[in-house]
mmCIF file of C-alpha atoms in Angstrom:
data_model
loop_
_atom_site.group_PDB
_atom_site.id
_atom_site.type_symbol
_atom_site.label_atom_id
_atom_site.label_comp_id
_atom_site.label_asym_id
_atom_site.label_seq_id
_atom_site.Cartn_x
_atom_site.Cartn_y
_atom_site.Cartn_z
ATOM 1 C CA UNK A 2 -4.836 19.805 -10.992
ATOM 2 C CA UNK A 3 -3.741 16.964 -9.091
ATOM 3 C CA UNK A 4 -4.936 13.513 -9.336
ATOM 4 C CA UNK A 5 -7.005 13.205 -6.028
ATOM 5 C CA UNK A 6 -8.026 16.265 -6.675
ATOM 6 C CA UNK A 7 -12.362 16.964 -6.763
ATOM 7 C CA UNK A 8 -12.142 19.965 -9.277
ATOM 8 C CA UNK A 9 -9.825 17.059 -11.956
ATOM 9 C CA UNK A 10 -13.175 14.446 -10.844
ATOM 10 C CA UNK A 11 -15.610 17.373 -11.794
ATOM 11 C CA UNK A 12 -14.074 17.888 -14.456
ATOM 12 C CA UNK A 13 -13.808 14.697 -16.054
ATOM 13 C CA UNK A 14 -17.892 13.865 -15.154
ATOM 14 C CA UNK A 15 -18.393 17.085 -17.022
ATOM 15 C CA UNK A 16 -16.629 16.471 -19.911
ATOM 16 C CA UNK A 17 -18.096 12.820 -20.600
ATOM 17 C CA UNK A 18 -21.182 14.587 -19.933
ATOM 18 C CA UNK A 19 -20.920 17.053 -22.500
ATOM 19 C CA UNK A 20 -19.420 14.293 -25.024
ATOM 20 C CA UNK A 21 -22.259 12.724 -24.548
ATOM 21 C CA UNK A 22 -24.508 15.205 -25.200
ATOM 22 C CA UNK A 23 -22.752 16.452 -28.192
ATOM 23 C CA UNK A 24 -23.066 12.907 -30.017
ATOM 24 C CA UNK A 25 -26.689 12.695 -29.565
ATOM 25 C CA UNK A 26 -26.760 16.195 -30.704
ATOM 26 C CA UNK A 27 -24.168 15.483 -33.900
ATOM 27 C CA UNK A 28 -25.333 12.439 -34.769
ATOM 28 C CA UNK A 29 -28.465 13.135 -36.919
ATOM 29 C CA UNK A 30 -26.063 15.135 -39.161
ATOM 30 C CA UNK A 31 -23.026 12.778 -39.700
ATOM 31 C CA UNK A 32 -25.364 9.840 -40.433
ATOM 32 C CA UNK A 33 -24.079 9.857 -44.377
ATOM 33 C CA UNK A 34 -21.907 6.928 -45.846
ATOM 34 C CA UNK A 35 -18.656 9.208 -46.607
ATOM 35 C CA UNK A 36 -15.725 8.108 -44.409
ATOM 36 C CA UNK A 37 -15.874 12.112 -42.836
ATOM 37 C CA UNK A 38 -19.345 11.153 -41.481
ATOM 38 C CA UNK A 39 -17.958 7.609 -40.222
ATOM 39 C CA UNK A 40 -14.902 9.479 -38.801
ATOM 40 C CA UNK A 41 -16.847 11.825 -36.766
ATOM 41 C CA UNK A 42 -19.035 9.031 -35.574
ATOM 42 C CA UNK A 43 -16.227 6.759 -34.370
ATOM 43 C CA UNK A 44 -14.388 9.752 -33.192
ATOM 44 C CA UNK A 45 -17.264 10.894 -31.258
ATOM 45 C CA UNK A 46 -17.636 7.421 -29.707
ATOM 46 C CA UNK A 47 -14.435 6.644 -28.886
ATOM 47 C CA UNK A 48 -13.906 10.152 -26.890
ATOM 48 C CA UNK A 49 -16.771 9.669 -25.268
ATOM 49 C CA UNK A 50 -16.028 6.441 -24.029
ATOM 50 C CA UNK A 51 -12.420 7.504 -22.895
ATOM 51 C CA UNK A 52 -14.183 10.530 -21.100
ATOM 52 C CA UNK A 53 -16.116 7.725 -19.483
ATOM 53 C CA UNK A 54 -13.510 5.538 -18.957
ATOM 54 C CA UNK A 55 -11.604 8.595 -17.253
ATOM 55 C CA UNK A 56 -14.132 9.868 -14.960
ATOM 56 C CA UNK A 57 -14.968 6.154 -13.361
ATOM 57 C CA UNK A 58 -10.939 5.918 -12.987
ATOM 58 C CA UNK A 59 -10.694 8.862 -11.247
ATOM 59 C CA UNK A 60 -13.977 7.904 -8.902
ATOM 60 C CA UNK A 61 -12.818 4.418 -8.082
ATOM 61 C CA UNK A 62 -9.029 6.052 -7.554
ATOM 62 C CA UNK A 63 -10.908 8.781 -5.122
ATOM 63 C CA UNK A 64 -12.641 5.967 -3.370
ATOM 64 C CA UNK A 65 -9.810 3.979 -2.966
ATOM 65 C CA UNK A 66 -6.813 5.530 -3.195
ATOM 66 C CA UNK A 67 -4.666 3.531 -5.116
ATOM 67 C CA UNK A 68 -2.085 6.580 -7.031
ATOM 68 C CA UNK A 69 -1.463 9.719 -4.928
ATOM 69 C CA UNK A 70 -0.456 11.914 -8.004
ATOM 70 C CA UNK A 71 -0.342 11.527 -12.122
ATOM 71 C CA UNK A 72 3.702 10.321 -11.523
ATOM 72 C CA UNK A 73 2.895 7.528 -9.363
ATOM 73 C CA UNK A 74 0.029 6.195 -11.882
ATOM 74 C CA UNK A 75 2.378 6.729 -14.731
ATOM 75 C CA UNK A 76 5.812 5.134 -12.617
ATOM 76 C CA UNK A 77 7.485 7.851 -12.718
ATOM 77 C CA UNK A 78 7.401 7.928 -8.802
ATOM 78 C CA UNK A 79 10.711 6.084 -7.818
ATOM 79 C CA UNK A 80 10.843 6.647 -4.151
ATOM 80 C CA UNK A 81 9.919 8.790 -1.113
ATOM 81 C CA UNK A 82 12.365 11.794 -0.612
ATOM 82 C CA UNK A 83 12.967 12.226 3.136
ATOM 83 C CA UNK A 84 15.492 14.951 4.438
ATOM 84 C CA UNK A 85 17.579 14.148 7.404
ATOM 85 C CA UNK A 86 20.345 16.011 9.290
ATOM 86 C CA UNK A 87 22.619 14.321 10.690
ATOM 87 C CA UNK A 88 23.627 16.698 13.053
ATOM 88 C CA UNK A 89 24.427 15.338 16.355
ATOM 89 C CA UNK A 90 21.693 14.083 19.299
ATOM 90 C CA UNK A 91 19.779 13.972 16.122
ATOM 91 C CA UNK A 92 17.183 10.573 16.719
ATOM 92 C CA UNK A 93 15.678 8.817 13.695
ATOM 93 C CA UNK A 94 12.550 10.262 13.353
ATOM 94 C CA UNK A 95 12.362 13.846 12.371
ATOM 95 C CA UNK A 96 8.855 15.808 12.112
ATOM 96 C CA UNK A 97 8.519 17.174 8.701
ATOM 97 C CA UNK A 98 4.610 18.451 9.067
ATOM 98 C CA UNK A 99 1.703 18.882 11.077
ATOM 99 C CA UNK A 100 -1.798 19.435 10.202
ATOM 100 C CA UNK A 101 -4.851 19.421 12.092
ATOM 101 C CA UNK A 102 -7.373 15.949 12.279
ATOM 102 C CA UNK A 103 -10.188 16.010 9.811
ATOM 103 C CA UNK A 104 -13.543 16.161 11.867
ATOM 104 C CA UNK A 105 -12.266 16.831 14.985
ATOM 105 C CA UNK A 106 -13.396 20.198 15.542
ATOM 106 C CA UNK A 107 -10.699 21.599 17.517
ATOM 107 C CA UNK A 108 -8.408 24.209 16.283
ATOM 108 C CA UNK A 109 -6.144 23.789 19.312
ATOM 109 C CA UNK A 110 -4.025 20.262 20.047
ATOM 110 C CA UNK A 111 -4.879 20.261 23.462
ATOM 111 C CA UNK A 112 -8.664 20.057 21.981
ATOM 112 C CA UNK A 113 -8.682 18.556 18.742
ATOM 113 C CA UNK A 114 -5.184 16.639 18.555
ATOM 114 C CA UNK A 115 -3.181 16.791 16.234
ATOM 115 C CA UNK A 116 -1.187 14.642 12.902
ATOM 116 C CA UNK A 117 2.066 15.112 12.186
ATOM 117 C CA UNK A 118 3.726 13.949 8.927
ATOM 118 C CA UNK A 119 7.184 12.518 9.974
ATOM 119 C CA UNK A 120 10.397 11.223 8.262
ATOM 120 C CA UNK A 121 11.613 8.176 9.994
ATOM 121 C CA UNK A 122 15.144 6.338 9.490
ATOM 122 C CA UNK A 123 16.066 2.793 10.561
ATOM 123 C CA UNK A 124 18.997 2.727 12.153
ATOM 124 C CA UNK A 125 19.594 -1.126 11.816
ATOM 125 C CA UNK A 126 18.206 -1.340 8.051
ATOM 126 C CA UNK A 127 18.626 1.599 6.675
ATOM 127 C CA UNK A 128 15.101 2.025 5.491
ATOM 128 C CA UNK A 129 13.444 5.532 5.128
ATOM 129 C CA UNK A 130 9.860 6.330 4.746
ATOM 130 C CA UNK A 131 7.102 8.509 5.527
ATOM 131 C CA UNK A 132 4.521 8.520 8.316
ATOM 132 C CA UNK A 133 1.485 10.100 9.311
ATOM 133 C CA UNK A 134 1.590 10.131 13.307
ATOM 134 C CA UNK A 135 -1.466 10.732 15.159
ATOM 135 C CA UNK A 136 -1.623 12.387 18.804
ATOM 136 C CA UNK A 137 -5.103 12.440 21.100
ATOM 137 C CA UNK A 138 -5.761 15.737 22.312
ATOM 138 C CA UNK A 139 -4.699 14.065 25.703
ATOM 139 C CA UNK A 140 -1.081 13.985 24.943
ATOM 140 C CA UNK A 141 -1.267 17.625 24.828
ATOM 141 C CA UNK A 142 -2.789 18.357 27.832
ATOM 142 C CA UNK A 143 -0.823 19.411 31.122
ATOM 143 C CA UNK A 144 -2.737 16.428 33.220
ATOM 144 C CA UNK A 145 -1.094 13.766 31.349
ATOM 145 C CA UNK A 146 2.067 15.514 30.923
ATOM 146 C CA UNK A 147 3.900 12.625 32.183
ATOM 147 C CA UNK A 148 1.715 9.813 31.056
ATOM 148 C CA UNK A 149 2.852 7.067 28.090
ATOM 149 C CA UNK A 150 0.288 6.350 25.847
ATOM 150 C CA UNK A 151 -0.518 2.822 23.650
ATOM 151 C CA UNK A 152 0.259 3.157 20.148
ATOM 152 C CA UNK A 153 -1.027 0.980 17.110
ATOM 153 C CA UNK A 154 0.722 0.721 13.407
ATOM 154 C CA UNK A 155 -1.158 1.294 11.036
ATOM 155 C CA UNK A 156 -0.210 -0.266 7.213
ATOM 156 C CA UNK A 157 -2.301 0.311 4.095
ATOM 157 C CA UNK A 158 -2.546 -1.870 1.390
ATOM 158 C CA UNK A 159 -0.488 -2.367 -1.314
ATOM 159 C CA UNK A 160 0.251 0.110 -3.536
ATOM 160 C CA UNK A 161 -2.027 2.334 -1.182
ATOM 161 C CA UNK A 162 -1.120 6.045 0.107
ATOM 162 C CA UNK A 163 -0.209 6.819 3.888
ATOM 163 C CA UNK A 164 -2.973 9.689 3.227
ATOM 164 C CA UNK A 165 -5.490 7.345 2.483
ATOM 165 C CA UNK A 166 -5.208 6.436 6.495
ATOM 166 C CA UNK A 167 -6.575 9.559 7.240
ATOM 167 C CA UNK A 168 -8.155 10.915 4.309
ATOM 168 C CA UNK A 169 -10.199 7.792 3.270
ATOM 169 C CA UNK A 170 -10.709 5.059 6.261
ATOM 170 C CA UNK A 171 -10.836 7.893 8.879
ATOM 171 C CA UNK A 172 -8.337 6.786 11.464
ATOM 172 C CA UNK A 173 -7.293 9.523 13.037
ATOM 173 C CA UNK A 174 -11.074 10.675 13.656
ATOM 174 C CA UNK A 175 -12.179 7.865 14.454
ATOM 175 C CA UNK A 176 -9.882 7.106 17.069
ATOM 176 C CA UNK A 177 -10.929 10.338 18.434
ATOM 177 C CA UNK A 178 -14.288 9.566 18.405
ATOM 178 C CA UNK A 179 -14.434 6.496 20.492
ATOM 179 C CA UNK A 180 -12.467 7.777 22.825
ATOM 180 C CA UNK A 181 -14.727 11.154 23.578
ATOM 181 C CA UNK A 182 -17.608 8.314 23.726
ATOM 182 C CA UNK A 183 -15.477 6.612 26.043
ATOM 183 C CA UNK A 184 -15.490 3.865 23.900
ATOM 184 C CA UNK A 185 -11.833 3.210 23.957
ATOM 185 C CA UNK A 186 -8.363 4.658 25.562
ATOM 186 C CA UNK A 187 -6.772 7.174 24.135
ATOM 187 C CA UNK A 188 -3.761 6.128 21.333
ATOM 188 C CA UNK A 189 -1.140 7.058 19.507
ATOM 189 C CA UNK A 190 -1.548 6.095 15.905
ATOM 190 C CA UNK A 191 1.225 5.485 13.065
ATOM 191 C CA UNK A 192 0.168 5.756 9.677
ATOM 192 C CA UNK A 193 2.233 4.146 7.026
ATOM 193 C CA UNK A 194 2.565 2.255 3.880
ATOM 194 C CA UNK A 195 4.307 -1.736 4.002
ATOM 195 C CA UNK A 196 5.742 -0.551 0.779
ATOM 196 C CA UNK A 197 8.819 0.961 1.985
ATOM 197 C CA UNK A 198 11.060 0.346 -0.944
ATOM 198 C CA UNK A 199 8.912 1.654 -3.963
ATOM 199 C CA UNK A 200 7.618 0.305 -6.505
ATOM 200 C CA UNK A 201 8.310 -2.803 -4.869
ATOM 201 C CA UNK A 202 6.410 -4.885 -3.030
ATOM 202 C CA UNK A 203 8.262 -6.745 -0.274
ATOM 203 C CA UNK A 204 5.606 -8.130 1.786
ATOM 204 C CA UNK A 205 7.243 -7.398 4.877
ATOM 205 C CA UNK A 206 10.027 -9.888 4.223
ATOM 206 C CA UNK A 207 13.234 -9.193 4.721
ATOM 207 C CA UNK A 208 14.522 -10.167 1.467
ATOM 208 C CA UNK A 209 17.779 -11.823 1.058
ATOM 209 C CA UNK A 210 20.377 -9.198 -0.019
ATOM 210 C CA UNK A 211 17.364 -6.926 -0.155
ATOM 211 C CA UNK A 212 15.151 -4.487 1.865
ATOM 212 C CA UNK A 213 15.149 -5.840 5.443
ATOM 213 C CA UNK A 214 11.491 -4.896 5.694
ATOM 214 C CA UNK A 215 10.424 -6.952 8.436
ATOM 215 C CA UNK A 216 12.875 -5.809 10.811
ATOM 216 C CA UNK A 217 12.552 -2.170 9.886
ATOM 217 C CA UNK A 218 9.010 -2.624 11.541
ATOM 218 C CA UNK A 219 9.627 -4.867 14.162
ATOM 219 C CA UNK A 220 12.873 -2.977 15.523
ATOM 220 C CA UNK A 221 13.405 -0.025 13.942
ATOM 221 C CA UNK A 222 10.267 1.700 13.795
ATOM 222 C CA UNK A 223 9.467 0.973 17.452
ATOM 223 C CA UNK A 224 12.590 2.332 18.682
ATOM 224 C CA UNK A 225 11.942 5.379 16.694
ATOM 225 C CA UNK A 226 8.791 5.970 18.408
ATOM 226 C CA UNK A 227 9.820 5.421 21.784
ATOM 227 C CA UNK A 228 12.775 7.518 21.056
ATOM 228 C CA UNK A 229 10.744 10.393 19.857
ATOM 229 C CA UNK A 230 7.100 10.197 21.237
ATOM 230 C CA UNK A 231 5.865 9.466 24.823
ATOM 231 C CA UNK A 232 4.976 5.557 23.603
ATOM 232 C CA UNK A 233 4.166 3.110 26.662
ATOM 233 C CA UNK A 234 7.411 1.006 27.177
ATOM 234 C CA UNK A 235 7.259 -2.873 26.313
ATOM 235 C CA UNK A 236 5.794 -5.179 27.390
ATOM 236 C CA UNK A 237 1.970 -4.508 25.773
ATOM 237 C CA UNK A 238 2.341 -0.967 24.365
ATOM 238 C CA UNK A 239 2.394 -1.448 20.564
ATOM 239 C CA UNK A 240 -0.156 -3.040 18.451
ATOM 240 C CA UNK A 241 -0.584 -3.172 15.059
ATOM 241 C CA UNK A 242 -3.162 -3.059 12.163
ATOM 242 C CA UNK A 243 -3.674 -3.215 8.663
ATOM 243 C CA UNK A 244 -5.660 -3.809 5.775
ATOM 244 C CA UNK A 245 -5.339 -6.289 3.084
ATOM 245 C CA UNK A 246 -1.784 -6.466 2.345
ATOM 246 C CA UNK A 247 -1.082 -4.449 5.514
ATOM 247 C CA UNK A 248 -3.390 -6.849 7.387
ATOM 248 C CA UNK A 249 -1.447 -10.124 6.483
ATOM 249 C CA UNK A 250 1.885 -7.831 7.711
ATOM 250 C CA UNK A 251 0.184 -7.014 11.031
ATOM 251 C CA UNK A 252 -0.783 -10.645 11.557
ATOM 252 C CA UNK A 253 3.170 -11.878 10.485
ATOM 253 C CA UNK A 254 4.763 -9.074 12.156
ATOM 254 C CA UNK A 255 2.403 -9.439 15.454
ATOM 255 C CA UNK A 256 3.068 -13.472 15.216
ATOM 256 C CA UNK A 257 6.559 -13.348 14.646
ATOM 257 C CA UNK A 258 7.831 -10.729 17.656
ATOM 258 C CA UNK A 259 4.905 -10.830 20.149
ATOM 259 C CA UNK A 260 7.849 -9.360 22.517
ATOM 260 C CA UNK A 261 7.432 -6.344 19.994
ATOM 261 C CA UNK A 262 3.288 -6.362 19.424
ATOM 262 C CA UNK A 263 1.144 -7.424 22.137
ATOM 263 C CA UNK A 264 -1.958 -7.536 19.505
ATOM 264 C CA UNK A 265 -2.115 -7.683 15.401
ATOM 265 C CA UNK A 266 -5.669 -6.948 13.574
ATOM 266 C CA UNK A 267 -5.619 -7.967 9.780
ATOM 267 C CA UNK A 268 -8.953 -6.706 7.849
ATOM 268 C CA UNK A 269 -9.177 -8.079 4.705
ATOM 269 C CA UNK A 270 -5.862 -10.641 5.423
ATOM 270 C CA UNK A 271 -4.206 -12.985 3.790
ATOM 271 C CA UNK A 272 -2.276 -15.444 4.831
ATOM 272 C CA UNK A 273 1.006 -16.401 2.627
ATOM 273 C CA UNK A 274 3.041 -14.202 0.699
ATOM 274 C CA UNK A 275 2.097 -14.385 -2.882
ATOM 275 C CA UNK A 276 4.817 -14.020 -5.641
ATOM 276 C CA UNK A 277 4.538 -12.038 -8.607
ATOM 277 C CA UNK A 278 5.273 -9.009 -10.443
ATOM 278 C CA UNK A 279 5.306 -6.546 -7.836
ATOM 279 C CA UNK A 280 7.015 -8.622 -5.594
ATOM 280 C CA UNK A 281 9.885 -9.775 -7.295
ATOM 281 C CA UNK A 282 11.746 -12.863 -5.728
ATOM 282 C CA UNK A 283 11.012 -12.383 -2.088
ATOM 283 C CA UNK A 284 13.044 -15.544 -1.081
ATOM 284 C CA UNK A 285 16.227 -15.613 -2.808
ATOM 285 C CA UNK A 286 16.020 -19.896 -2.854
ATOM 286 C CA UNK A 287 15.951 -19.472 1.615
ATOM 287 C CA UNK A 288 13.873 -22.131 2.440
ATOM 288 C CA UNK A 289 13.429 -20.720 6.149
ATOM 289 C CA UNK A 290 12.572 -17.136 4.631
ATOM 290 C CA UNK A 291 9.802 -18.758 2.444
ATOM 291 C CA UNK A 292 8.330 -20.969 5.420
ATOM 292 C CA UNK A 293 8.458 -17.617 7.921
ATOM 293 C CA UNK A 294 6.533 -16.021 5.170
ATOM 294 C CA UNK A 295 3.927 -18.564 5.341
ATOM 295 C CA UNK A 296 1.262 -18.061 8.171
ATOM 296 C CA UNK A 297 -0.092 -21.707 7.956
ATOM 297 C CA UNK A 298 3.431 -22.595 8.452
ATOM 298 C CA UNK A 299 3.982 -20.865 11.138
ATOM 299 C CA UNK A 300 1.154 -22.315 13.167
ATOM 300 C CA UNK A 301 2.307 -25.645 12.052
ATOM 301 C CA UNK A 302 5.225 -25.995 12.657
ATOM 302 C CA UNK A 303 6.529 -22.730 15.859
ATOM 303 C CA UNK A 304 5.881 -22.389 19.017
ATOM 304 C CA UNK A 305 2.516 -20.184 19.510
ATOM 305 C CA UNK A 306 3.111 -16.769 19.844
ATOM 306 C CA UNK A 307 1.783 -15.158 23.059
ATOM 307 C CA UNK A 308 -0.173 -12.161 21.224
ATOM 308 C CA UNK A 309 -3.865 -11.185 20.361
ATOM 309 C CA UNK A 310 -5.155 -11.826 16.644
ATOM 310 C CA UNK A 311 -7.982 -10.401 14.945
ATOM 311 C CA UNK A 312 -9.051 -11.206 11.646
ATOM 312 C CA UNK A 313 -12.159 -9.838 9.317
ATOM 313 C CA UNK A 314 -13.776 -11.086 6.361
ATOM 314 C CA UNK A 315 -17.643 -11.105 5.417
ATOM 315 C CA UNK A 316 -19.798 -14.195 3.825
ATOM 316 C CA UNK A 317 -20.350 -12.719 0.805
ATOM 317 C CA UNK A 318 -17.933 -10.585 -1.121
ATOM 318 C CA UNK A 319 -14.575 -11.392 0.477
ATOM 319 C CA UNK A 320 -11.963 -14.105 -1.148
ATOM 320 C CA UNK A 321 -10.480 -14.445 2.103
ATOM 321 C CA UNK A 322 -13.481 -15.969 3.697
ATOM 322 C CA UNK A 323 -12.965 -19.827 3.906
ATOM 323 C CA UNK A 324 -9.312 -19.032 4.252
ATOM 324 C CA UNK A 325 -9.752 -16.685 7.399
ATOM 325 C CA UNK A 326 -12.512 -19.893 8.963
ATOM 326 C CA UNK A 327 -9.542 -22.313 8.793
ATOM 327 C CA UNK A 328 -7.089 -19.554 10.423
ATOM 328 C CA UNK A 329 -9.643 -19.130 13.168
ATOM 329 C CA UNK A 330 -9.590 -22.563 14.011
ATOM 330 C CA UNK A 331 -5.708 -23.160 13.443
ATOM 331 C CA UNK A 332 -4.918 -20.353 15.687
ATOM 332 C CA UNK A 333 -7.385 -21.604 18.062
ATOM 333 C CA UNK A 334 -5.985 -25.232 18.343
ATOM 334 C CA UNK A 335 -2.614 -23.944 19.768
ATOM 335 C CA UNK A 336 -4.458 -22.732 23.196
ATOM 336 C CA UNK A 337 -1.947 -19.985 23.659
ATOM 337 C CA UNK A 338 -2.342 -17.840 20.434
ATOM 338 C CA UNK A 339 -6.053 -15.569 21.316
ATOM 339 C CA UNK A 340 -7.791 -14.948 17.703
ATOM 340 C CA UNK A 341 -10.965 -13.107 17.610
ATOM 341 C CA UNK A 342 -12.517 -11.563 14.467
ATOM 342 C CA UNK A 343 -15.216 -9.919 12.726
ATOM 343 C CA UNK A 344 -17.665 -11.494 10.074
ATOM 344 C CA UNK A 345 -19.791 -9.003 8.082
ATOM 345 C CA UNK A 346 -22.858 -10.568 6.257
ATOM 346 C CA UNK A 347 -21.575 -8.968 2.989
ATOM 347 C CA UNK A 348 -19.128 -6.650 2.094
ATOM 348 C CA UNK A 349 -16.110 -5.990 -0.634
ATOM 349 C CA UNK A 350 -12.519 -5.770 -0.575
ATOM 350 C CA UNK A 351 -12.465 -2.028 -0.191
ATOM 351 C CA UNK A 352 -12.654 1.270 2.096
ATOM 352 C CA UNK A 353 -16.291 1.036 2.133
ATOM 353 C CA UNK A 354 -16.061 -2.383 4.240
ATOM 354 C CA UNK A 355 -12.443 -1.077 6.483
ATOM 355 C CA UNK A 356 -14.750 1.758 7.715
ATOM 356 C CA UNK A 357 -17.200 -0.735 8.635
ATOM 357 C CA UNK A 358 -14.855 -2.411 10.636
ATOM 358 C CA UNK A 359 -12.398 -0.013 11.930
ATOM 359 C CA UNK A 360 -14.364 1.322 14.744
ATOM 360 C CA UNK A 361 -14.747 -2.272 16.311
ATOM 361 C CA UNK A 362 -11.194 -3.050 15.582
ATOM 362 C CA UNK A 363 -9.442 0.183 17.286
ATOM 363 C CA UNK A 364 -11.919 -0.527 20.178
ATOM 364 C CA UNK A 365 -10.113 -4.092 20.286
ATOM 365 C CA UNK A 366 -6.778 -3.761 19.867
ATOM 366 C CA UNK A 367 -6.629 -0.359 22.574
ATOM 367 C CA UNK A 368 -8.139 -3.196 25.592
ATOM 368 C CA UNK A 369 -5.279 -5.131 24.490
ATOM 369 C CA UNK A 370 -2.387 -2.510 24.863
ATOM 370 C CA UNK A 371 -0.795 -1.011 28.269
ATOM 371 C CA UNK A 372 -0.081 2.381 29.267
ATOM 372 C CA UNK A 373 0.615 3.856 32.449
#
């Protein structure tokens, strides 16, 4: 059974359950002094704590989808396999899966639309990773036929699964949703993890001698979608969005090429590249690679980007909250930059508060994007 899996969650609940039951059961008769009656007491208690220990692990790993499978929770997940043929007129993204959007209740793509799990290459970088791309019913209907669509990036956290996009903080449905109420246009969505070079996490830098992560998503990754889907051309067509990690690279990557990203929403940002053990040495000793990594920085010290900005926190239960004020008002004081955000009363750092504010955000950054 796989990690994710219900049936391995079940299981685990039930087996602390019946641990638990079986010490209260056993413990009248291993209540002696001998070391086999202390033996079966501390061996009783200590399974029953690991059963515990298991079963909330596997909950909190349900809820927020930090390993996809037992090898990436015990590193033995080194990378993301992607198969590409190089045969010629072949493009750099290659579609390696489809499956239907959870909720939508539409067998048909012209009804319900449709995801497709994608291998995409960067031609300049040399990056490869895997995608989840969503596509509105509209795209498959004969009326819009030749019509370009906006499209929004989509980054998890960090490690975080591309599945967790769709699985866990509802994207694809969601987007669906609001745009049936006719709360927002109808998008293309692109569903990915910032962590492009497992295990590592580059923090959509391009490292010096390293992964050129930045540029695989402000270059790369566009042209591969323009190349391959009907996206809506620059200027204003691409947007992009993320979630804690992923939020402080959609506000970077949005800052840094507004050209690229007419709008950047970061839920649950932050706002300076942190070093540590996942990370590695991002900088390499570059001065100017440390600054562009630096947000504050930025707004100190570059012109201000023509783009949109949203940020989200909430007053009680974020870190980010006093940190994502002062943004506000940085961004604010260049008169060019637009920053808008969302402020929940209370709320974690997790998928419970995303959902919360994903609806509101995808209604944001699609009035910000062009199509035609």
């Amino acid at each position: 059974m796989g990690l994710t899996s219900n049936n391995t969650l079940v299981l685990a609940v039930l087996s602390a359950a019946l641990l638990f039951t079986g010490t209260v059961w056993l413990w009248p008769r291993l209540a002696g002094r001998g070391w086999r009656a202390v033996g079966g007491r501390v061996g009783l208690l200590l399974a029953t704590q690991l059963a515990l220990f298991a079963a909330v692990g596997l909950a909190a790993n349900q809820s927020f989808g930090f390993y996809a499978s037992w090898a990436d929770l015990f590193g033995r997940e080194k990378g993301q396999g992607v198969v590409v043929d190089h045969a010629a007129g072949d493009g750099p993204l290659s579609v390696v899966g489809t499956r239907r959007v959870p909720g939508a209740g539409g067998v048909r793509p012209h009804v319900g639309g449709r995801i497709q799990q994608v291998g995409i290459v960067g031609r300049t970088t040399g990056i490869a990773t895997t995608a989840y791309v969503y596509l509105p019913p509209e795209y498959f209907q004969p009326r819009y036929r030749t019509r370009t669509f906006p499209a929004a990036v989509v980054l998890t956290g960090y490690p975080g699964t591309a599945s967790a996009l769709v699985e866990k903080l509802h994207y694809p449905r969601t987007a669906l949703e609001l745009a049936r109420a006719g709360r927002a246009r109808p998008m293309i969505l692109v569903m990915l993890r910032p962590t492009v070079a497992p295990p590592r996490d580059t923090e959509c830098v391009d490292v010096p001698g390293g992964p050129q992560t930045e540029s695989f998503f402000a270059r790369d990754l566009p042209d591969a979608l323009r190349t391959h889907y009907r996206v809506a051309g620059k200027p204003g067509g691409l947007g992009i969005v993320g979630n804690s990690t992923g939020g402080y690279c959609a506000l970077k990557i949005a800052m840094h090429h507004p050209d690229v990203y007419a709008a950047g929403a970061g839920l649950s940002a932050y706002y300076k590249a942190p070093i540590d053990a996942t990370t590695g040495d991002l900088f390499q000793g570059d001065e100017e690679v440390r600054n562009r990594a630096d947000l504050w920085w930025c707004l100190e010290h570059e012109s201000a980007p023509d783009t949109s900005l949203l940020v989200t926190s909430s007053r009680s239960g974020e870190s980010n909250y006093g940190d994502t004020l002062r943004f506000i008002k940085r961004v604010e004081a260049t008169g060019r930059t637009r920053i808008s955000s969302i402020i929940l009363e209370s709320g974690g750092h997790n998928f419970n508060t995303w959902r919360r504010e994903i609806p509101a955000t995808l209604e944001w950054i699609g009035g910000r994007l062009n199509a035609r």
